[in-house]
Short mmCIF file of C-alpha atoms in Angstrom, two decimals:
data_model
loop_
_atom_site.label_atom_id
_atom_site.label_comp_id
_atom_site.label_asym_id
_atom_site.label_seq_id
_atom_site.Cartn_x
_atom_site.Cartn_y
_atom_site.Cartn_z
CA UNK A 493 26.17 46.75 7.02
CA UNK A 494 22.62 48.55 7.81
CA UNK A 495 20.20 45.94 9.30
CA UNK A 496 17.30 44.37 6.76
CA UNK A 497 14.15 46.06 7.46
CA UNK A 498 11.07 44.08 7.94
CA UNK A 499 8.05 45.36 5.54
CA UNK A 500 4.99 47.07 6.56
CA UNK A 501 1.67 48.58 4.98
CA UNK A 502 3.62 49.63 2.49
CA UNK A 503 7.03 50.66 4.09
CA UNK A 504 10.47 49.74 4.79
CA UNK A 505 10.97 49.58 8.81
CA UNK A 506 12.58 48.74 11.61
CA UNK A 507 11.26 46.85 14.55
CA UNK A 508 9.47 49.04 17.20
CA UNK A 509 11.98 48.33 19.83
CA UNK A 510 15.05 48.81 17.62
CA UNK A 511 15.96 45.34 18.20
CA UNK A 512 18.36 43.58 15.74
CA UNK A 513 19.40 40.05 15.45
CA UNK A 514 22.21 37.88 12.83
CA UNK A 515 21.53 35.11 10.68
CA UNK A 516 24.01 32.65 9.51
CA UNK A 517 25.07 30.48 7.00
CA UNK A 518 24.49 27.05 8.24
CA UNK A 519 27.84 25.36 5.97
CA UNK A 520 30.00 27.58 7.20
CA UNK A 521 28.44 29.21 10.51
CA UNK A 522 29.63 31.85 9.36
CA UNK A 523 27.07 35.18 9.46
CA UNK A 524 25.22 36.47 6.58
CA UNK A 525 22.85 39.84 7.60
CA UNK A 526 21.40 41.40 10.36
CA UNK A 527 18.04 42.13 10.17
CA UNK A 528 15.48 43.54 12.44
CA UNK A 529 13.82 41.67 15.58
CA UNK A 530 10.29 42.78 16.32
CA UNK A 531 8.26 41.47 18.96
CA UNK A 532 4.77 41.78 19.78
CA UNK A 533 3.94 45.63 19.13
CA UNK A 534 5.10 45.14 15.40
CA UNK A 535 2.66 41.89 15.40
CA UNK A 536 -0.12 44.66 16.41
CA UNK A 537 1.38 47.39 13.84
CA UNK A 538 1.53 44.87 10.77
CA UNK A 539 -1.91 43.21 11.71
CA UNK A 540 -3.42 46.91 12.07
CA UNK A 541 -2.09 47.58 8.10
CA UNK A 542 -3.78 45.04 6.73
CA UNK A 543 -6.87 45.20 9.13
CA UNK A 544 -6.71 48.87 7.60
CA UNK A 545 -6.53 47.53 3.63
CA UNK A 546 -9.02 44.29 3.95
CA UNK A 547 -11.86 47.05 5.61
CA UNK A 548 -11.36 49.76 3.63
CA UNK A 549 -12.89 49.55 0.13
CA UNK A 550 -10.03 48.63 -1.95
CA UNK A 551 -8.08 45.50 -1.82
CA UNK A 552 -11.18 42.82 -1.98
CA UNK A 553 -13.40 44.89 -3.51
CA UNK A 554 -11.12 44.60 -6.84
CA UNK A 555 -11.91 41.93 -9.14
CA UNK A 556 -10.77 38.37 -9.44
CA UNK A 557 -9.11 39.13 -12.13
CA UNK A 558 -6.90 42.18 -11.16
CA UNK A 559 -5.93 40.17 -8.76
CA UNK A 560 -4.38 37.84 -10.88
CA UNK A 561 -3.08 39.28 -13.30
CA UNK A 562 -0.48 40.91 -10.30
CA UNK A 563 0.03 37.53 -9.16
CA UNK A 564 1.26 36.69 -12.80
CA UNK A 565 3.23 39.60 -13.01
CA UNK A 566 4.73 38.87 -9.35
CA UNK A 567 5.44 34.99 -10.93
CA UNK A 568 7.13 36.51 -14.08
CA UNK A 569 9.47 38.21 -11.40
CA UNK A 570 10.54 35.78 -8.94
CA UNK A 571 11.03 33.43 -12.48
CA UNK A 572 12.82 36.49 -13.20
CA UNK A 573 15.10 36.74 -10.14
CA UNK A 574 15.11 32.86 -9.74
CA UNK A 575 18.47 32.45 -10.33
CA UNK A 576 19.61 35.20 -7.04
CA UNK A 577 16.46 33.84 -4.56
CA UNK A 578 17.38 29.77 -5.03
CA UNK A 579 21.19 31.26 -3.54
CA UNK A 580 19.65 33.16 -0.56
CA UNK A 581 17.82 30.12 -0.05
CA UNK A 582 20.31 27.96 -0.59
CA UNK A 583 23.18 30.51 1.42
CA UNK A 584 20.19 31.45 4.48
CA UNK A 585 19.10 27.64 5.15
CA UNK A 586 22.12 25.28 3.93
CA UNK A 587 20.24 23.60 0.71
CA UNK A 588 22.32 22.31 -2.10
CA UNK A 589 21.31 25.19 -4.75
CA UNK A 590 19.57 22.43 -7.27
CA UNK A 591 16.89 21.86 -4.91
CA UNK A 592 16.60 25.63 -4.32
CA UNK A 593 16.14 26.67 -7.94
CA UNK A 594 13.21 23.88 -8.26
CA UNK A 595 12.07 25.76 -4.74
CA UNK A 596 12.13 28.97 -6.93
CA UNK A 597 10.91 27.70 -10.29
CA UNK A 598 7.48 25.81 -8.05
CA UNK A 599 7.43 29.34 -6.04
CA UNK A 600 6.95 31.05 -9.68
CA UNK A 601 4.32 28.18 -10.46
CA UNK A 602 2.30 28.21 -7.24
CA UNK A 603 1.53 31.76 -7.58
CA UNK A 604 0.50 31.04 -11.30
CA UNK A 605 -1.35 28.70 -10.49
CA UNK A 606 -3.55 30.60 -8.73
CA UNK A 607 -3.70 33.53 -10.25
CA UNK A 608 -5.57 31.17 -13.57
CA UNK A 609 -7.23 29.35 -10.65
CA UNK A 610 -9.15 31.96 -8.80
CA UNK A 611 -11.25 33.49 -11.97
CA UNK A 612 -12.98 30.42 -12.93
CA UNK A 613 -16.03 29.78 -11.52
CA UNK A 614 -16.20 29.14 -7.52
CA UNK A 615 -19.33 29.13 -6.26
CA UNK A 616 -22.80 27.01 -7.25
CA UNK A 617 -26.24 27.60 -7.33
CA UNK A 618 -29.75 25.54 -6.05
CA UNK A 619 -32.65 24.47 -7.08
CA UNK A 620 -35.24 25.37 -3.86
CA UNK A 621 -39.33 25.39 -3.89
CA UNK A 622 -41.36 28.89 -2.84
CA UNK A 623 -40.42 30.36 -6.31
CA UNK A 624 -37.06 30.76 -5.00
CA UNK A 625 -32.90 31.32 -5.93
CA UNK A 626 -30.09 29.90 -3.61
CA UNK A 627 -26.20 30.09 -4.00
CA UNK A 628 -23.01 30.07 -2.42
CA UNK A 629 -20.46 33.14 -3.20
CA UNK A 630 -17.41 32.18 -1.82
CA UNK A 631 -15.72 35.69 -0.20
CA UNK A 632 -12.41 36.03 1.21
CA UNK A 633 -12.22 35.41 5.29
CA UNK A 634 -9.58 38.48 5.27
CA UNK A 635 -6.50 39.42 7.81
CA UNK A 636 -4.31 36.73 8.02
CA UNK A 637 -1.50 35.93 9.48
CA UNK A 638 1.21 33.02 8.03
CA UNK A 639 4.34 31.53 9.50
CA UNK A 640 6.45 29.67 7.72
CA UNK A 641 9.46 27.01 8.14
CA UNK A 642 13.00 27.50 7.57
CA UNK A 643 13.27 24.29 5.30
CA UNK A 644 11.53 25.93 2.68
CA UNK A 645 12.00 29.70 3.71
CA UNK A 646 11.09 31.04 -0.59
CA UNK A 647 8.35 28.33 -1.41
CA UNK A 648 6.30 28.49 1.67
CA UNK A 649 6.35 31.94 1.35
CA UNK A 650 4.19 31.12 -2.07
CA UNK A 651 2.75 28.36 -0.26
CA UNK A 652 0.59 30.47 1.73
CA UNK A 653 0.79 34.02 0.40
CA UNK A 654 -0.74 33.04 -3.25
CA UNK A 655 -3.76 31.39 -2.35
CA UNK A 656 -4.65 33.62 0.24
CA UNK A 657 -4.35 37.39 -2.36
CA UNK A 658 -6.08 35.23 -4.34
CA UNK A 659 -8.78 35.21 -2.67
CA UNK A 660 -8.75 38.83 -1.92
CA UNK A 661 -7.46 38.40 1.98
CA UNK A 662 -4.86 40.70 3.40
CA UNK A 663 -1.39 38.65 4.98
CA UNK A 664 0.59 38.95 7.89
CA UNK A 665 3.92 37.02 6.37
CA UNK A 666 6.67 35.91 9.08
CA UNK A 667 9.45 34.17 7.84
CA UNK A 668 11.32 31.99 10.40
CA UNK A 669 13.73 34.06 11.83
CA UNK A 670 16.72 31.37 10.98
CA UNK A 671 15.76 32.35 7.23
CA UNK A 672 13.74 35.59 6.35
CA UNK A 673 16.26 36.95 3.65
CA UNK A 674 14.37 35.26 0.36
CA UNK A 675 10.90 36.74 2.42
CA UNK A 676 12.59 39.77 2.49
CA UNK A 677 13.36 40.02 -1.41
CA UNK A 678 10.21 38.29 -2.38
CA UNK A 679 8.86 41.03 -0.79
CA UNK A 680 10.72 43.76 -2.88
CA UNK A 681 9.50 41.65 -5.86
CA UNK A 682 5.90 42.34 -4.12
CA UNK A 683 6.73 46.08 -3.99
CA UNK A 684 7.45 46.42 -7.65
CA UNK A 685 4.32 44.41 -8.85
CA UNK A 686 2.29 47.43 -6.33
CA UNK A 687 0.33 45.15 -4.38
CA UNK A 688 -1.38 47.96 -2.59
CA UNK A 689 0.21 49.02 0.89
CA UNK A 690 -1.22 47.01 4.35
CA UNK A 691 -2.02 44.21 1.84
CA UNK A 692 1.01 41.69 2.09
CA UNK A 693 3.57 42.46 5.14
CA UNK A 694 6.33 40.54 6.50
CA UNK A 695 7.55 40.85 9.55
CA UNK A 696 10.84 39.56 11.33
CA UNK A 697 11.04 37.77 14.76
CA UNK A 698 11.40 34.88 16.93
CA UNK A 699 7.98 32.54 17.79
CA UNK A 700 7.84 32.94 21.34
CA UNK A 701 8.39 37.22 21.07
CA UNK A 702 6.55 37.73 17.66
CA UNK A 703 4.76 34.79 16.60
CA UNK A 704 2.98 33.76 19.50
CA UNK A 705 1.28 37.23 19.51
CA UNK A 706 0.74 37.68 16.06
CA UNK A 707 -1.36 34.68 16.44
CA UNK A 708 -3.42 35.75 19.34
CA UNK A 709 -4.01 38.92 18.00
CA UNK A 710 -7.77 40.20 18.24
CA UNK A 711 -7.91 41.56 14.77
CA UNK A 712 -6.88 38.42 13.03
CA UNK A 713 -9.68 36.47 11.38
CA UNK A 714 -7.43 33.40 10.49
CA UNK A 715 -4.01 31.50 11.53
CA UNK A 716 -2.09 30.01 9.49
CA UNK A 717 0.93 27.92 10.15
CA UNK A 718 3.48 25.49 8.64
CA UNK A 719 5.40 23.52 11.52
CA UNK A 720 6.53 21.61 14.36
CA UNK A 721 3.50 19.92 16.18
CA UNK A 722 4.05 21.07 19.96
CA UNK A 723 3.78 24.77 18.19
CA UNK A 724 0.77 23.86 16.25
CA UNK A 725 -0.99 22.74 19.44
CA UNK A 726 -0.02 26.37 20.85
CA UNK A 727 -1.17 28.03 17.90
CA UNK A 728 -4.60 26.43 18.37
CA UNK A 729 -4.53 27.58 21.41
CA UNK A 730 -4.62 31.14 20.94
CA UNK A 731 -6.80 30.94 17.61
CA UNK A 732 -8.90 29.35 20.04
CA UNK A 733 -9.88 32.80 22.41
CA UNK A 734 -10.75 34.54 19.40
CA UNK A 735 -12.59 31.88 17.08
CA UNK A 736 -10.00 32.30 14.72
CA UNK A 737 -10.08 30.28 11.23
CA UNK A 738 -7.38 27.75 11.53
CA UNK A 739 -4.92 25.62 8.63
CA UNK A 740 -1.93 23.34 10.63
CA UNK A 741 0.71 21.43 8.59
CA UNK A 742 2.39 19.72 11.11
CA UNK A 743 4.95 16.91 11.66
CA UNK A 744 5.75 13.79 10.63
CA UNK A 745 7.04 10.34 10.93
CA UNK A 746 5.63 9.04 7.53
CA UNK A 747 6.51 5.70 6.38
CA UNK A 748 7.93 4.07 3.30
CA UNK A 749 7.09 0.35 2.61
CA UNK A 750 8.84 -1.73 0.10
CA UNK A 751 7.66 -4.78 -1.34
CA UNK A 752 10.01 -8.00 -2.16
CA UNK A 753 8.81 -7.68 -5.70
CA UNK A 754 10.01 -3.95 -6.02
CA UNK A 755 12.38 -2.74 -8.75
CA UNK A 756 15.85 -2.94 -6.08
CA UNK A 757 18.07 -0.01 -7.28
CA UNK A 758 15.29 2.72 -8.70
CA UNK A 759 13.22 1.88 -5.47
CA UNK A 760 16.78 2.51 -3.02
CA UNK A 761 17.12 5.79 -4.42
CA UNK A 762 13.89 6.21 -3.55
CA UNK A 763 14.16 5.94 0.16
CA UNK A 764 17.29 7.67 0.11
CA UNK A 765 15.52 10.68 -1.32
CA UNK A 766 12.59 10.43 0.88
CA UNK A 767 14.98 10.32 4.17
CA UNK A 768 17.94 12.74 2.81
CA UNK A 769 16.75 15.30 0.95
CA UNK A 770 17.13 18.90 2.43
CA UNK A 771 19.33 16.47 5.61
CA UNK A 772 16.00 15.08 6.51
CA UNK A 773 14.88 18.69 7.49
CA UNK A 774 11.01 17.56 5.05
CA UNK A 775 7.90 17.55 6.94
CA UNK A 776 7.10 14.31 4.85
CA UNK A 777 10.55 12.85 5.04
CA UNK A 778 10.04 8.98 4.61
CA UNK A 779 11.60 9.05 7.94
CA UNK A 780 10.80 5.55 8.47
CA UNK A 781 12.03 2.91 6.05
CA UNK A 782 9.54 -0.96 6.37
CA UNK A 783 11.74 -3.45 4.06
CA UNK A 784 9.59 -7.28 3.60
CA UNK A 785 11.78 -9.78 5.23
CA UNK A 786 12.79 -11.65 2.28
CA UNK A 787 14.96 -8.65 0.97
CA UNK A 788 15.61 -6.98 3.83
CA UNK A 789 18.75 -7.65 4.22
CA UNK A 790 20.35 -7.47 0.62
CA UNK A 791 18.10 -3.85 0.36
CA UNK A 792 19.89 -2.40 3.12
CA UNK A 793 23.49 -3.53 2.45
CA UNK A 794 22.36 -1.70 -1.11
CA UNK A 795 21.05 1.29 0.32
CA UNK A 796 23.89 1.26 3.29
CA UNK A 797 26.26 1.42 0.39
CA UNK A 798 24.95 3.94 -1.57
CA UNK A 799 23.80 6.52 1.43
CA UNK A 800 27.41 6.60 2.09
CA UNK A 801 28.06 8.26 -0.85
CA UNK A 802 26.39 10.95 -0.53
CA UNK A 803 28.11 14.35 -0.99
CA UNK A 804 27.96 16.94 1.83
CA UNK A 805 29.08 20.25 1.31
CA UNK A 806 27.70 23.92 0.77
CA UNK A 807 24.99 24.15 -0.62
CA UNK A 808 26.94 26.88 -3.68
CA UNK A 809 28.69 23.15 -4.99
CA UNK A 810 26.97 22.41 -7.88
CA UNK A 811 27.82 18.79 -6.66
CA UNK A 812 26.72 19.28 -3.38
CA UNK A 813 23.99 16.43 -3.22
CA UNK A 814 23.23 16.95 1.07
CA UNK A 815 23.55 20.34 2.86
CA UNK A 816 24.05 21.10 6.68
CA UNK A 817 20.77 21.30 9.10
CA UNK A 818 20.02 24.96 10.24
CA UNK A 819 21.19 26.14 13.69
CA UNK A 820 23.92 24.08 16.21
CA UNK A 821 20.83 23.63 18.28
CA UNK A 822 19.05 21.69 15.76
CA UNK A 823 22.36 19.38 15.22
CA UNK A 824 22.48 19.03 19.02
CA UNK A 825 18.92 18.00 18.75
CA UNK A 826 19.15 15.09 15.75
CA UNK A 827 22.66 14.00 17.38
CA UNK A 828 20.47 13.79 20.85
CA UNK A 829 18.32 11.33 19.09
CA UNK A 830 21.22 9.54 17.28
CA UNK A 831 22.33 8.54 20.72
CA UNK A 832 19.16 7.86 22.68
CA UNK A 833 18.97 5.01 19.49
CA UNK A 834 22.19 3.71 20.71
CA UNK A 835 20.72 3.79 24.29
CA UNK A 836 17.43 2.30 23.75
CA UNK A 837 19.07 -0.83 21.53
CA UNK A 838 18.84 0.16 17.81
CA UNK A 839 21.86 -0.90 14.99
CA UNK A 840 23.71 2.08 13.92
CA UNK A 841 24.86 0.75 10.53
CA UNK A 842 25.42 4.32 8.92
CA UNK A 843 26.56 8.06 10.12
CA UNK A 844 25.27 8.90 13.50
CA UNK A 845 28.05 11.64 13.65
CA UNK A 846 29.29 14.93 12.31
CA UNK A 847 31.49 14.34 8.60
CA UNK A 848 34.78 13.28 8.29
CA UNK A 849 36.08 15.87 5.95
CA UNK A 850 37.82 18.91 7.97
CA UNK A 851 36.52 20.90 5.56
CA UNK A 852 32.99 20.67 6.66
CA UNK A 853 33.90 21.42 10.07
CA UNK A 854 32.88 25.50 10.46
CA UNK A 855 29.10 23.36 9.42
CA UNK A 856 26.42 22.14 11.03
CA UNK A 857 27.07 18.63 8.86
CA UNK A 858 25.70 15.83 9.65
CA UNK A 859 26.29 12.51 7.85
CA UNK A 860 23.86 10.47 6.37
CA UNK A 861 22.64 7.64 9.49
CA UNK A 862 20.45 4.56 9.29
CA UNK A 863 19.70 2.26 12.18
CA UNK A 864 18.63 -1.41 11.37
CA UNK A 865 16.90 -3.52 13.76
CA UNK A 866 13.99 -0.81 15.54
CA UNK A 867 11.24 -1.52 17.21
CA UNK A 868 7.89 0.51 17.12
CA UNK A 869 8.44 1.62 20.84
CA UNK A 870 11.77 3.39 20.52
CA UNK A 871 11.71 6.94 20.81
CA UNK A 872 13.49 7.53 17.50
CA UNK A 873 10.73 5.40 15.95
CA UNK A 874 8.14 6.84 17.27
CA UNK A 875 9.20 10.88 17.38
CA UNK A 876 10.06 13.30 14.14
CA UNK A 877 13.85 14.11 14.41
CA UNK A 878 14.30 15.93 11.37
CA UNK A 879 17.45 15.10 10.66
CA UNK A 880 19.58 12.08 7.76
CA UNK A 881 18.35 9.89 10.00
CA UNK A 882 16.51 7.02 8.76
CA UNK A 883 15.04 3.98 11.08
CA UNK A 884 15.00 0.77 9.56
CA UNK A 885 11.79 -2.33 10.78
CA UNK A 886 11.26 -4.83 8.46
CA UNK A 887 7.51 -7.15 7.84
CA UNK A 888 6.01 -10.34 6.68
CA UNK A 889 3.07 -9.42 5.40
CA UNK A 890 0.75 -6.49 3.71
CA UNK A 891 -1.43 -6.53 7.08
CA UNK A 892 2.06 -6.01 9.44
CA UNK A 893 3.03 -3.22 6.89
CA UNK A 894 0.81 -1.74 7.38
CA UNK A 895 -0.25 -2.06 11.12
CA UNK A 896 3.47 -1.03 11.24
CA UNK A 897 3.20 2.34 8.90
CA UNK A 898 -0.30 3.70 10.96
CA UNK A 899 1.15 2.91 13.72
CA UNK A 900 2.53 6.89 15.04
CA UNK A 901 0.44 9.42 15.99
CA UNK A 902 0.91 10.78 12.74
CA UNK A 903 -0.52 11.32 9.66
CA UNK A 904 1.51 13.42 7.33
CA UNK A 905 2.83 11.40 4.27
CA UNK A 906 2.93 7.60 3.39
CA UNK A 907 4.88 5.84 0.01
CA UNK A 908 4.25 1.70 -1.42
CA UNK A 909 6.90 0.58 -3.94
CA UNK A 910 5.93 -2.34 -5.54
CA UNK A 911 5.79 -3.96 -8.67
CA UNK A 912 2.20 -4.91 -8.21
CA UNK A 913 0.32 -2.22 -8.55
CA UNK A 914 -2.67 -3.91 -7.14
CA UNK A 915 -1.26 -4.49 -4.43
CA UNK A 916 -0.32 -0.38 -3.61
CA UNK A 917 -3.46 0.52 -3.96
CA UNK A 918 -4.40 -2.23 -1.30
CA UNK A 919 -2.19 -0.16 1.12
CA UNK A 920 -1.84 2.74 -0.13
CA UNK A 921 -6.33 2.84 0.46
CA UNK A 922 -5.19 1.54 4.12
CA UNK A 923 -2.60 4.30 5.27
CA UNK A 924 -3.98 7.28 7.49
CA UNK A 925 -2.22 9.30 5.63
CA UNK A 926 -2.34 12.43 3.84
CA UNK A 927 -0.52 12.40 0.83
CA UNK A 928 1.24 9.14 -0.35
CA UNK A 929 2.89 7.88 -3.40
CA UNK A 930 3.56 4.84 -5.31
CA UNK A 931 6.56 3.40 -6.45
CA UNK A 932 8.38 7.31 -6.42
CA UNK A 933 8.45 9.31 -3.22
CA UNK A 934 8.59 13.42 -2.55
CA UNK A 935 7.16 15.07 -6.31
CA UNK A 936 4.66 17.43 -4.87
CA UNK A 937 2.44 19.46 -7.39
CA UNK A 938 0.99 22.90 -6.74
CA UNK A 939 -2.31 20.87 -8.19
CA UNK A 940 -3.11 18.27 -5.42
CA UNK A 941 -3.90 19.20 -1.70
CA UNK A 942 -1.27 19.47 1.13
CA UNK A 943 -1.17 18.39 4.29
CA UNK A 944 -1.97 15.68 7.37
CA UNK A 945 -4.35 12.92 8.90
CA UNK A 946 -4.31 12.78 12.77
CA UNK A 947 -1.33 14.87 15.08
CA UNK A 948 0.32 16.29 11.01
CA UNK A 949 -2.65 19.38 10.95
CA UNK A 950 -5.73 20.56 10.50
CA UNK A 951 -6.86 21.63 6.77
CA UNK A 952 -4.87 21.59 3.23
CA UNK A 953 -2.81 23.93 1.44
CA UNK A 954 -2.04 23.94 -2.18
CA UNK A 955 -5.01 22.96 -5.19
CA UNK A 956 -8.49 23.94 -5.33
CA UNK A 957 -8.28 23.00 -1.16
CA UNK A 958 -5.99 25.58 -0.71
CA UNK A 959 -7.55 28.96 -2.19
CA UNK A 960 -11.32 27.04 -0.71
CA UNK A 961 -8.81 27.40 3.21
CA UNK A 962 -8.46 31.52 2.52
CA UNK A 963 -12.71 32.25 1.90
CA UNK A 964 -15.92 31.94 3.44
CA UNK A 965 -18.79 30.22 1.97
CA UNK A 966 -22.22 32.90 2.44
CA UNK A 967 -25.76 31.50 1.52
CA UNK A 968 -27.83 34.04 -0.76
CA UNK A 969 -31.28 33.36 -1.11
CA UNK A 970 -33.29 35.28 -3.53
CA UNK A 971 -37.11 35.57 -3.59
CA UNK A 972 -38.40 35.87 -6.93
CA UNK A 973 -42.00 36.48 -6.80
CA UNK A 974 -42.13 39.40 -4.05
CA UNK A 975 -45.50 40.13 -2.35
CA UNK A 976 -47.32 39.81 1.76
CA UNK A 977 -46.02 36.39 2.48
CA UNK A 978 -49.48 35.67 5.05
CA UNK A 979 -47.94 34.63 7.65
CA UNK A 980 -49.89 37.18 10.24
CA UNK A 981 -53.34 37.96 10.22
CA UNK A 982 -52.81 41.30 11.71
#
């Protein structure tokens, strides 16, 4: 089978080096496809194409309504091709098909949201003295490098591309080397829509050989990254050399606080969905469960009983509730944290190993895992595991719940489960986190901002904030009564 190529300057091209790599189905370990494998030369080629497309008359000069028309058309094509796109993501990253279908629908919705938003008012005018008029307009930043992870391949591409293109920027998108297939299919749809050459470029390769030189390229104006905090630090350093704009959506160790007055059965399911959706490979996962002492034993018993019945399997099986981890290497990383948890004295009450089903032996499956009686000084409580591993702590009152919840370097997400809405609001306001929920976990909306506090990132995606993140602010001052200034005597 011919290797799948990158999309650069409106053309399908091989890596400059001729390099290729194989991508695998994490549910079976079987090869899925061979794709181009790029490096710094490919990053340079793509950035130069995007630079030309932005600087020459054309894309950035197009009226907002024209950019919106193309995004609306792209949304329609994503919707028409939703089942195929969902199957690609399921095969490539392992998530259950029903999750991938939500992602495809959300990707189309994201394109539509920004297509509609960009034609709405984006500036301001001011009443100023001296017979002048002052105004502020928003203009595109320029060329944006966008580096996305493997857990939401199609949706993250839409989150990055839609606001950037709506604002008039040109883009170089790098999907994860593990999950490039839906991004390549998206490039085919972008080509079909008729975006001009160089406006969208999709390059393939790993972080060290391609992502790092891409982020450091001197002709970039912005770098947007979603992924691990350590890589985010490296991108900040690379961007600092050229004082590039940076958006970072990084890791999390998010608390899910459960009070004794919660509605028990729905809350148990929220806790399960918070950690086991996406096999726990979600930056905003509710990976720390904080239980009020008076219900801790009863709640944990019910949680373990229900979690033990989660159906693991290949994502294309309609009854699968949890899929595999992304790679064997990541499986080993997650299992290593479980071993650390045992060494630290945490009580393993569920999972902690490969599932027993021999039909799953060829994939990267890890059983739903729960640690009870954990402490804040444990590695499994403080560090992002990025797998289906839940750590449970208990608290006596609101103050202790908040203290435990905020006892982390991260601040991406958090939730409160209680039927007392006044208490819910008190606690939510005290959480140092950017995305929060009351009596639910995980729903996201294109209309609302996404991002975190502390080491969980810089800036926000989605909503009006996501569009503003791809714009520069220009002040324009107009003298309405031009004439001599009278400042100089000569």
